[in-house]
CSV table of C-alpha atoms and ligand atoms in Angstrom, one decimal:
chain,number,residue,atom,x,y,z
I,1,UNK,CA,106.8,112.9,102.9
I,2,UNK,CA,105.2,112.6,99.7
I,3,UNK,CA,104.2,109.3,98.3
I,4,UNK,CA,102.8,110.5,94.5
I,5,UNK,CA,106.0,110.1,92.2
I,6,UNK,CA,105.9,106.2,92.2
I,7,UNK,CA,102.1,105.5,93.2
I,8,UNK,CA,100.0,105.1,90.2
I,9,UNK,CA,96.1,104.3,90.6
I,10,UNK,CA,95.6,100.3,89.0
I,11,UNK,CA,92.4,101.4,87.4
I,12,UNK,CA,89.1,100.2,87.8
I,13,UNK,CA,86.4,101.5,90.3
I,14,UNK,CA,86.5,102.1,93.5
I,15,UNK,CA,85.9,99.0,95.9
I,16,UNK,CA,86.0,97.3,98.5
I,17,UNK,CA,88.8,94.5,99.7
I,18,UNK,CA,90.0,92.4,102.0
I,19,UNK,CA,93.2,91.7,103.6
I,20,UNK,CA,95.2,89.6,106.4
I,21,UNK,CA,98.1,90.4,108.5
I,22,UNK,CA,99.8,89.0,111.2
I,23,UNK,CA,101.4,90.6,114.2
I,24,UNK,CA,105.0,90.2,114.9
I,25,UNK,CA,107.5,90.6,118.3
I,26,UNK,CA,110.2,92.3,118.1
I,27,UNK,CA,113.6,90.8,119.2
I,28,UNK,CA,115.8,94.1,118.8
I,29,UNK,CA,113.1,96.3,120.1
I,30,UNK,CA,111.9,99.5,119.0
I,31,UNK,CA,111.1,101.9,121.4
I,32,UNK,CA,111.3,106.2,121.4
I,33,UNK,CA,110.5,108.2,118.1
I,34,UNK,CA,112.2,111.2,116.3
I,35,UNK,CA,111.3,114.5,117.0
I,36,UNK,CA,110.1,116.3,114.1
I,37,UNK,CA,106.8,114.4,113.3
I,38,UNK,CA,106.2,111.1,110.6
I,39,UNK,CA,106.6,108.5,113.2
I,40,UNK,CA,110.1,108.1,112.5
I,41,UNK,CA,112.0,105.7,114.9
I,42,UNK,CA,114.4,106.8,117.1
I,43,UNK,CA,116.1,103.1,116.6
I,44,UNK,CA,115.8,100.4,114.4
I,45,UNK,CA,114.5,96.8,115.4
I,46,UNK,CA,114.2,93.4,113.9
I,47,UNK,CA,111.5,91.1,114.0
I,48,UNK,CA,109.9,88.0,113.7
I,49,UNK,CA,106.1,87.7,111.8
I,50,UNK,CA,104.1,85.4,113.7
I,51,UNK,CA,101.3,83.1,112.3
I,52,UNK,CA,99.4,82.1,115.1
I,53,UNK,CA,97.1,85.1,115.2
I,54,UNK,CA,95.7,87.6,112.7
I,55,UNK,CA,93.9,90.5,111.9
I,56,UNK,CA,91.5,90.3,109.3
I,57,UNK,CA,90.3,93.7,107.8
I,58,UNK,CA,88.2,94.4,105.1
I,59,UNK,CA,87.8,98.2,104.0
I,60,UNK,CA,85.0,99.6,101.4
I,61,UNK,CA,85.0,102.9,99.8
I,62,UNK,CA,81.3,104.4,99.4
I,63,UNK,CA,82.2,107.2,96.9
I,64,UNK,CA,79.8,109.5,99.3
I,65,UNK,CA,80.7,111.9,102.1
I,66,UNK,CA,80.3,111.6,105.7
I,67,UNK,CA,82.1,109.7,108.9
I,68,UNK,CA,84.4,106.7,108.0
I,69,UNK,CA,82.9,104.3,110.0
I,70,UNK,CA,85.3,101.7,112.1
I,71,UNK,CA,84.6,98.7,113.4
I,72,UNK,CA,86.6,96.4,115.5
I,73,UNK,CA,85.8,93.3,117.0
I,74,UNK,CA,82.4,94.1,115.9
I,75,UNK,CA,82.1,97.2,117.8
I,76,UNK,CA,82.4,100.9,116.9
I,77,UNK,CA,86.1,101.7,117.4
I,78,UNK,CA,87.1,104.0,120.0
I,79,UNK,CA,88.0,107.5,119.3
I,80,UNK,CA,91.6,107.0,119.5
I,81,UNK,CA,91.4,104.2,117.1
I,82,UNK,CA,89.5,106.3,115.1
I,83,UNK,CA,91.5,108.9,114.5
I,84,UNK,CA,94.6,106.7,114.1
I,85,UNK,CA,92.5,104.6,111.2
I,86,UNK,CA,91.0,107.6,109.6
I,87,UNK,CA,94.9,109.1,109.3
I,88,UNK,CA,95.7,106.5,107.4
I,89,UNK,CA,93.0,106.5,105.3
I,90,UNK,CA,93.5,109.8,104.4
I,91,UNK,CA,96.9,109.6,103.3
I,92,UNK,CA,95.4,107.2,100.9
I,93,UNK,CA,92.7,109.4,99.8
I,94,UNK,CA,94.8,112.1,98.6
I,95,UNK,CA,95.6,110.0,95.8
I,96,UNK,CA,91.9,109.9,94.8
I,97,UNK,CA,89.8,112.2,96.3
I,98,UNK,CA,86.6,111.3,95.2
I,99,UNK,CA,86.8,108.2,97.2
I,100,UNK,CA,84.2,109.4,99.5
I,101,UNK,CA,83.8,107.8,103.4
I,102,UNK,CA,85.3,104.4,103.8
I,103,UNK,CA,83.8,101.4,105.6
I,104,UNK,CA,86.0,99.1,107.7
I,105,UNK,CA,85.2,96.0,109.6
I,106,UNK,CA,88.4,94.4,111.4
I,107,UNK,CA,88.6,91.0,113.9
I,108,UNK,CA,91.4,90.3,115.9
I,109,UNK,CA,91.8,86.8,116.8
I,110,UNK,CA,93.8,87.2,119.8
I,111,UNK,CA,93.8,89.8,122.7
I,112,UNK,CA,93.5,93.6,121.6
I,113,UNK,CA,95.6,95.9,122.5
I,114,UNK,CA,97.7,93.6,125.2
I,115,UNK,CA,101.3,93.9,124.4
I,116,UNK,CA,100.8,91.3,121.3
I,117,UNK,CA,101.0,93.6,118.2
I,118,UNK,CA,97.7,94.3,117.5
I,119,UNK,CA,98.6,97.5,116.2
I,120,UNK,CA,100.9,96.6,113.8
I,121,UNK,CA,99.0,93.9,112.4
I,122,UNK,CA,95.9,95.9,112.4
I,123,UNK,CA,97.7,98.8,110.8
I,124,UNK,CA,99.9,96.7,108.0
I,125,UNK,CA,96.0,94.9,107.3
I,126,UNK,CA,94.2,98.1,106.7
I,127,UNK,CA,97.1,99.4,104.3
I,128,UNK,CA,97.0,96.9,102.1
I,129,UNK,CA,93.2,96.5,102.1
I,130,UNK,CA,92.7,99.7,101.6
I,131,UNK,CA,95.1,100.4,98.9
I,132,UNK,CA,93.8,97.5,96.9
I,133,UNK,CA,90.0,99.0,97.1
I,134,UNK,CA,91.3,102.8,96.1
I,135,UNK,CA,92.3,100.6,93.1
I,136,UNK,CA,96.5,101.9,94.1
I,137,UNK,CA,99.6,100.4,93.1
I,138,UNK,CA,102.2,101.5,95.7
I,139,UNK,CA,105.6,101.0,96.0
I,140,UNK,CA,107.1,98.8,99.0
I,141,UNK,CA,108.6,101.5,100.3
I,142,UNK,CA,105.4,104.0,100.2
I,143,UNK,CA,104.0,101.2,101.8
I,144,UNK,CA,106.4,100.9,104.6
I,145,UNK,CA,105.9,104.5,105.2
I,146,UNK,CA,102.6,105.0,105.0
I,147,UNK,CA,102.4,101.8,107.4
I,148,UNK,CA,105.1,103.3,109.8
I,149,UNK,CA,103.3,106.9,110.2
I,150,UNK,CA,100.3,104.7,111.3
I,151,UNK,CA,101.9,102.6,114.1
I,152,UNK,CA,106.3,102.6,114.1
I,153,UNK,CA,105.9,98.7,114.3
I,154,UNK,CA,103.1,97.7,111.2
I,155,UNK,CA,106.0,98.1,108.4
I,156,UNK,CA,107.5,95.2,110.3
I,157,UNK,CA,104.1,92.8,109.4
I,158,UNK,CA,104.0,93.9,105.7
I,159,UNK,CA,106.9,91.2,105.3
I,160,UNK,CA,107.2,87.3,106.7
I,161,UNK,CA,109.8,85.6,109.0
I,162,UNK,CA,112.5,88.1,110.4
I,163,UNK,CA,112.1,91.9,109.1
I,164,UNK,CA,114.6,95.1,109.7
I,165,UNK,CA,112.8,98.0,110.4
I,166,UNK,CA,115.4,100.8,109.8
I,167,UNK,CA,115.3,104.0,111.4
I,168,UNK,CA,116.6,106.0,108.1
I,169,UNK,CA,118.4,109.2,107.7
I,170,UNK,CA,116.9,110.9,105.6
I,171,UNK,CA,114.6,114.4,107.4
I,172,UNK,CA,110.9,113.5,105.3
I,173,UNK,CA,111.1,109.6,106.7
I,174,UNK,CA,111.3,107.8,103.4
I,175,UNK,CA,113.8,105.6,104.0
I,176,UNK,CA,112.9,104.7,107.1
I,177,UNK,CA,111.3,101.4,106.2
I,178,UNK,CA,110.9,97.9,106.6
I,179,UNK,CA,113.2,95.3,104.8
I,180,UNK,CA,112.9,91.4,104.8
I,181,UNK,CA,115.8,89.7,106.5
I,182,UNK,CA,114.8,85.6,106.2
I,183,UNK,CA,112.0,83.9,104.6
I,184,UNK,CA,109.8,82.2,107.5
I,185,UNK,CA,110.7,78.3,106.0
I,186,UNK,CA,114.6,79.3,106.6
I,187,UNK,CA,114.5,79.0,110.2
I,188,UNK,CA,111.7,77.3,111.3
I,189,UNK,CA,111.2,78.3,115.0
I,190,UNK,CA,108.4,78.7,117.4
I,191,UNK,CA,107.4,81.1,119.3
I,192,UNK,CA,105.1,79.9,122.4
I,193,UNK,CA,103.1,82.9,123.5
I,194,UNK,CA,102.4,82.9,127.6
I,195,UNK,CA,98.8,85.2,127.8
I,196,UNK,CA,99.4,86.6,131.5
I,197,UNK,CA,96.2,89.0,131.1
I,198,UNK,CA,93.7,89.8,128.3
I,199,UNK,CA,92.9,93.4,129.1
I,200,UNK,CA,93.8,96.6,127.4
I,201,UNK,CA,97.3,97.9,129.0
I,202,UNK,CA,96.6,101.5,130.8
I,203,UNK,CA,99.5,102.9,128.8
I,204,UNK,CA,100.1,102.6,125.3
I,205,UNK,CA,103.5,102.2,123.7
I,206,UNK,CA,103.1,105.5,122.0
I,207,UNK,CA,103.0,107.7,125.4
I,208,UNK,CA,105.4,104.6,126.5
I,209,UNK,CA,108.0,105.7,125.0
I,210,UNK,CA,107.1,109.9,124.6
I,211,UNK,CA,107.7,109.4,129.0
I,212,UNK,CA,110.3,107.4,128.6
I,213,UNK,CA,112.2,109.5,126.4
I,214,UNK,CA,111.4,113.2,128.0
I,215,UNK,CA,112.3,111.8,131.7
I,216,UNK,CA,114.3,108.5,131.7
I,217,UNK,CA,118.0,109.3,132.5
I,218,UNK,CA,118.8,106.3,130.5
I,219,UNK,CA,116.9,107.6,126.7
I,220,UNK,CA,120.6,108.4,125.5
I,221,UNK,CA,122.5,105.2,126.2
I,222,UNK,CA,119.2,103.3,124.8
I,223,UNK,CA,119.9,105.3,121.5
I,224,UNK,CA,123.7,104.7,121.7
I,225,UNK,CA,123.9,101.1,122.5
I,226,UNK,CA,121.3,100.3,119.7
I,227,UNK,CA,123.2,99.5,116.3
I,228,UNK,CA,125.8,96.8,118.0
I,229,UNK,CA,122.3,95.3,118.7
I,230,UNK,CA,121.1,95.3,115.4
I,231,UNK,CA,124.1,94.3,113.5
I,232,UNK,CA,124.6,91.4,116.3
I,233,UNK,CA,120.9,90.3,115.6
I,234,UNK,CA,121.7,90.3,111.8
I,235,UNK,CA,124.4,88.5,112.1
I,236,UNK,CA,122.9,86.0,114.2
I,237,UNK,CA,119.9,85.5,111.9
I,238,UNK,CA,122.4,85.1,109.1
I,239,UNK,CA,124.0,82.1,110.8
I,240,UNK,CA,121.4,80.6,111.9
I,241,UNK,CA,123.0,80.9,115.4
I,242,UNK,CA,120.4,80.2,118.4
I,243,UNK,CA,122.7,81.3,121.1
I,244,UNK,CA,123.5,84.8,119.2
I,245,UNK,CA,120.3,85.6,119.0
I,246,UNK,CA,119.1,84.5,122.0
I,247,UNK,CA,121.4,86.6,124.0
I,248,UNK,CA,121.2,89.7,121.9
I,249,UNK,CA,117.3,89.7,122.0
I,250,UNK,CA,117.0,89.5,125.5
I,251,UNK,CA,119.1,91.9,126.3
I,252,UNK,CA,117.8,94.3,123.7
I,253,UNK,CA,113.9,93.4,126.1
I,254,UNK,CA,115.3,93.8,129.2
I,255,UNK,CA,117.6,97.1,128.1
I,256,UNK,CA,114.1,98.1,126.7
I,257,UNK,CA,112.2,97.6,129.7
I,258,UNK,CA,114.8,98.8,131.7
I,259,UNK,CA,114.3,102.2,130.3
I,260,UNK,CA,110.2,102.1,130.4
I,261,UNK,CA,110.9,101.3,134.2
I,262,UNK,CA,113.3,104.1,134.7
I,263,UNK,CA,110.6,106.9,133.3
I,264,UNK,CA,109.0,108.8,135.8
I,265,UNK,CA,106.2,107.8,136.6
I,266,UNK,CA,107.7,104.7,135.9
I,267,UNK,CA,106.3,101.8,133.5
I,268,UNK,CA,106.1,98.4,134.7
I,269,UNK,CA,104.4,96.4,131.7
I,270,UNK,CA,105.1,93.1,134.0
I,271,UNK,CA,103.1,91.5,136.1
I,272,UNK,CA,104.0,88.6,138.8
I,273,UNK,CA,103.8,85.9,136.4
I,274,UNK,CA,105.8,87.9,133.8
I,275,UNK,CA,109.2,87.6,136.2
I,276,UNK,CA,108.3,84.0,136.9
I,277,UNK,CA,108.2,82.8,133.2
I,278,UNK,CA,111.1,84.9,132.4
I,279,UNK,CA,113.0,82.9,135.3
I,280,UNK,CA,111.4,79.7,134.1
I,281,UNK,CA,113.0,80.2,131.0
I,282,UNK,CA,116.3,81.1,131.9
I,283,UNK,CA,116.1,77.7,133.7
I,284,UNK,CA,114.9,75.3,130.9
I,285,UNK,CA,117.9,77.1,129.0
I,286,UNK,CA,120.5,76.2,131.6
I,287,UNK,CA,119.0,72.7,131.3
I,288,UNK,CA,120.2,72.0,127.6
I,289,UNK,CA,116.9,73.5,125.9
I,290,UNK,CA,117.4,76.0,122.6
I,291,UNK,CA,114.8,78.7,124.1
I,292,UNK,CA,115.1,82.5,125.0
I,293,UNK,CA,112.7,85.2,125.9
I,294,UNK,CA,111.0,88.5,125.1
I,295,UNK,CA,108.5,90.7,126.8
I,296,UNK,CA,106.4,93.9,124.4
I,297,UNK,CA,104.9,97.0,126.2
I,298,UNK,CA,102.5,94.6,128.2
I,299,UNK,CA,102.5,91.0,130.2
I,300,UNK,CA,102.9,88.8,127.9
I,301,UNK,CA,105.4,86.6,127.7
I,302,UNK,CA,106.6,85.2,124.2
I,303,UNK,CA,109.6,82.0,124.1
I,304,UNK,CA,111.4,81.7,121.1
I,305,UNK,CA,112.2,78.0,120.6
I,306,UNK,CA,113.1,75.1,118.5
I,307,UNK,CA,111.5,72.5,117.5
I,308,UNK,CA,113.0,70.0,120.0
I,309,UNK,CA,112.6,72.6,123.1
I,310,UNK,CA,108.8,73.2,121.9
I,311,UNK,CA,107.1,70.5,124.3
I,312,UNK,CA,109.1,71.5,127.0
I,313,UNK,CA,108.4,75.1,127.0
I,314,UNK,CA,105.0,74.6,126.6
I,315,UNK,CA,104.7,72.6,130.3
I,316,UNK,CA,107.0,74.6,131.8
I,317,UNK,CA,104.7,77.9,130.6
I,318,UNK,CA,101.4,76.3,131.5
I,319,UNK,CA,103.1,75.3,135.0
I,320,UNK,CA,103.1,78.7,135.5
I,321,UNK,CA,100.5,80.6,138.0
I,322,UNK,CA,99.0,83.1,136.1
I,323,UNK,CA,99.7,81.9,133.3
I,324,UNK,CA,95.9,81.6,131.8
I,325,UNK,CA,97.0,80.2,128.0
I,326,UNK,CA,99.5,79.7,125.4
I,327,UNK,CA,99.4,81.0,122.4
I,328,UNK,CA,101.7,78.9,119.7
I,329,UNK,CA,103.2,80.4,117.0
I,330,UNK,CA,105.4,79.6,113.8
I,331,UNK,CA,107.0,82.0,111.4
I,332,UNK,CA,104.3,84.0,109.3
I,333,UNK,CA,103.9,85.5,106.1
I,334,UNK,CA,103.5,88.9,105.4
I,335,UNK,CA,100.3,91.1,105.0
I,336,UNK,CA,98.1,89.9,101.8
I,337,UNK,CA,94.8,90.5,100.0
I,338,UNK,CA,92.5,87.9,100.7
I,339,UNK,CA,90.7,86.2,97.4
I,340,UNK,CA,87.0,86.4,97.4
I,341,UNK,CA,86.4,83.2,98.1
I,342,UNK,CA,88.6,83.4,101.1
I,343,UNK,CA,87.4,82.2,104.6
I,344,UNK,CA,88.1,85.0,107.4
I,345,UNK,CA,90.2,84.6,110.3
I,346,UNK,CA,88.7,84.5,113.4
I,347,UNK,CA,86.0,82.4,111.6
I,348,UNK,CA,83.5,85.4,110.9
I,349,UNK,CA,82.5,86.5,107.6
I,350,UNK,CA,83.8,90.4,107.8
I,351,UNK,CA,83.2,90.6,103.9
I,352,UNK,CA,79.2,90.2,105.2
I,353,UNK,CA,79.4,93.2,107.8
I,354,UNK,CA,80.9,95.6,105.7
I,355,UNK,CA,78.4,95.0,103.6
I,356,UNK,CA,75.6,96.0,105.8
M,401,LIG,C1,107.4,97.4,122.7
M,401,LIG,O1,104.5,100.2,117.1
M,401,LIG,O2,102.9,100.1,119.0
M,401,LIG,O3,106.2,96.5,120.8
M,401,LIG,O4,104.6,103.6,116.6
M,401,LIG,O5,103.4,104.5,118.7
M,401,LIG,O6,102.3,102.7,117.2
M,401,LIG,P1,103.6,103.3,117.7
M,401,LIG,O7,104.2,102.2,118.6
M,401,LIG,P2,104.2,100.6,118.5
M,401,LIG,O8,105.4,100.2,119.5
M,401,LIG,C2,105.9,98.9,119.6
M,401,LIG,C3,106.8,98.8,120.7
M,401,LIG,C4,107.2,97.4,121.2
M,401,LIG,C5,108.6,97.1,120.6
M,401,LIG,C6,108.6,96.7,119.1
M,401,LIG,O9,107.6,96.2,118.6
M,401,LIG,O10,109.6,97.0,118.5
């Protein structure tokens, strides 16, 4: 797609900046992509932006040729991240060319690459950082797809509380973006994350879903059965109505996982303690507790809750063999630029490193 007719350069000199985003989980799940390149979605999804955990990213053009160089989590990034990063970057660089090699230092205060949105917080953060050092002023669409060819989910965390991502009609992708459904203080849930394992999953959501869709049997009927999920989600959010969502989003998760499984090889995200919090929380919901489930491409268990279920979910979770810690989360705000004299997530001084 092309980006240029409403993008306009904000002047000033190249620099450097700093941004924040938060990762979000999605409760009418995305999953399979267009053929035909862009990142397009095959479906649409809606989500909620957490604020529990962060990604802090700070980016710095040098004007000079050479490598980018990535950081993340203080180490060099790997080459897959790499090239996913430098992608993005030079989308951006087409507008000004003489940006030269960028530098970018980004934390993560919360487990990497685990099923918990890393990507799309890390993605959503580096946009916005890095559009505010080329000195760019693009629109929220441009920014929606130049998030979305980076990772399908990151349009999702440019916005706070519960987001559409659409899937768009149009061939060139540009209207497949992300749209802001409630304001986080609307609704003020919880989500109470359950970390069931802190490593890297072995399969990433982007071969996830290319298996899923070349071999499952079921790819079609995912598809199919997708925009009653959407407008049921909608309307649920609209109302305010617990139960709605509740059953719409965990269908849309197990319907979602149901199809990963059905690949071949087959992809089994869960792990033991996965199926028992899933069943835990069933159970607390049959006892009179406002609280419902969802499970990304990895362990991880997140439970959507009130404010009167919270303390209950939280003993239940931690009750929980293999569960090793919670993780708790209200609605978040969308991706910003940090101020100068903003403390970094995570507690370290990124600004410093990139500096180096
Ligand atoms: C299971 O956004 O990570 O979390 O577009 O390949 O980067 P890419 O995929 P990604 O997939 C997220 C999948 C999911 C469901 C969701 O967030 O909607």
């Amino acid at each position: 797609m092309t980006h240029s007719p409403r993008s306009s350069r904000a002047g000033g000199t190249l620099g450097q900046a700093c941004a924040v985003a938060h990762p979000n989980i999605a409760l009418v799940k995305y999953w399979g992509k267009k053929d035909g390149g862009g990142n397009r979605p095959a479906v649409g999804s809606i989500s909620m932006t957490l604020n529990g955990m962060a990604t802090q990213t700070c980016v710095r053009f040098t004007g000079s040729g050479g490598d980018d160089r990535i950081r993340l989590g203080g180490a060099e990034a790997d080459a897959n991240t790499h090239r996913r990063v430098r992608a993005l970057l030079d989308r951006l660089r087409r507008y000004v060319p003489d940006a030269g090699a960028a530098e970018v230092e980004s934390v993560n205060d919360f487990p990497t690459g685990a099923g918990l949105a890393s990507s799309a917080s890390g993605f959503a953060a580096l946009l916005v950082a890095a559009e505010a050092a080329l000195g760019l002023r693009l629109s929220e669409d441009e920014r929606s797809c130049l998030a979305r060819e980076a990772s399908g989910s990151a349009p999702r965390s440019l916005y706070g509380g519960f987001v559409e991502m659409s899937t768009g009609q149009s061939p060139d992708g540009s209207d497949a973006v992300a749209r802001p459904l409630l304001p986080p203080a609307d609704w003020p849930l919880h989500v109470v994350v359950a970390v069931i394992r802190e490593e890297e999953k072995e399969i990433g959501s982007g071969e996830g879903m290319r298996r899923s869709f070349a071999t499952s049997p079921y790819a079609a009927a995912w598809v199919s059965s997708h925009p009653a999920d959407l407008v049921e989600a909608r309307e649920a959010i609209r109302h305010h109505d617990f139960s709605r969502l509740a059953a719409v989003s965990e269908a849309s998760c197990l319907k979602m996982h149901a199809l990963a499984m059905s690949a071949r090889p087959g992809l089994l995200y869960w792990r033991g303690a996965t199926v028992e919090a899933l069943h835990e929380i069933v159970a607390l919901r049959r006892g009179g507790h406002e609280v419902f489930f969802t499970v990304d491409a990895g362990p991880q268990v997140k439970a959507v809750c009130t404010s009167e279920a919270l303390a209950a979910v939280r003993e239940r979770l931690l009750s929980i063999a293999g569960v090793r810690r919670l993780i708790v989360c209200r609605l978040g705000e969308g991706a910003r630029l940090l101020a100068p004299e903003e403390p970094c997530a995570g507690g370290r001084d990124v600004r410093r490193k990139v500096n180096q």
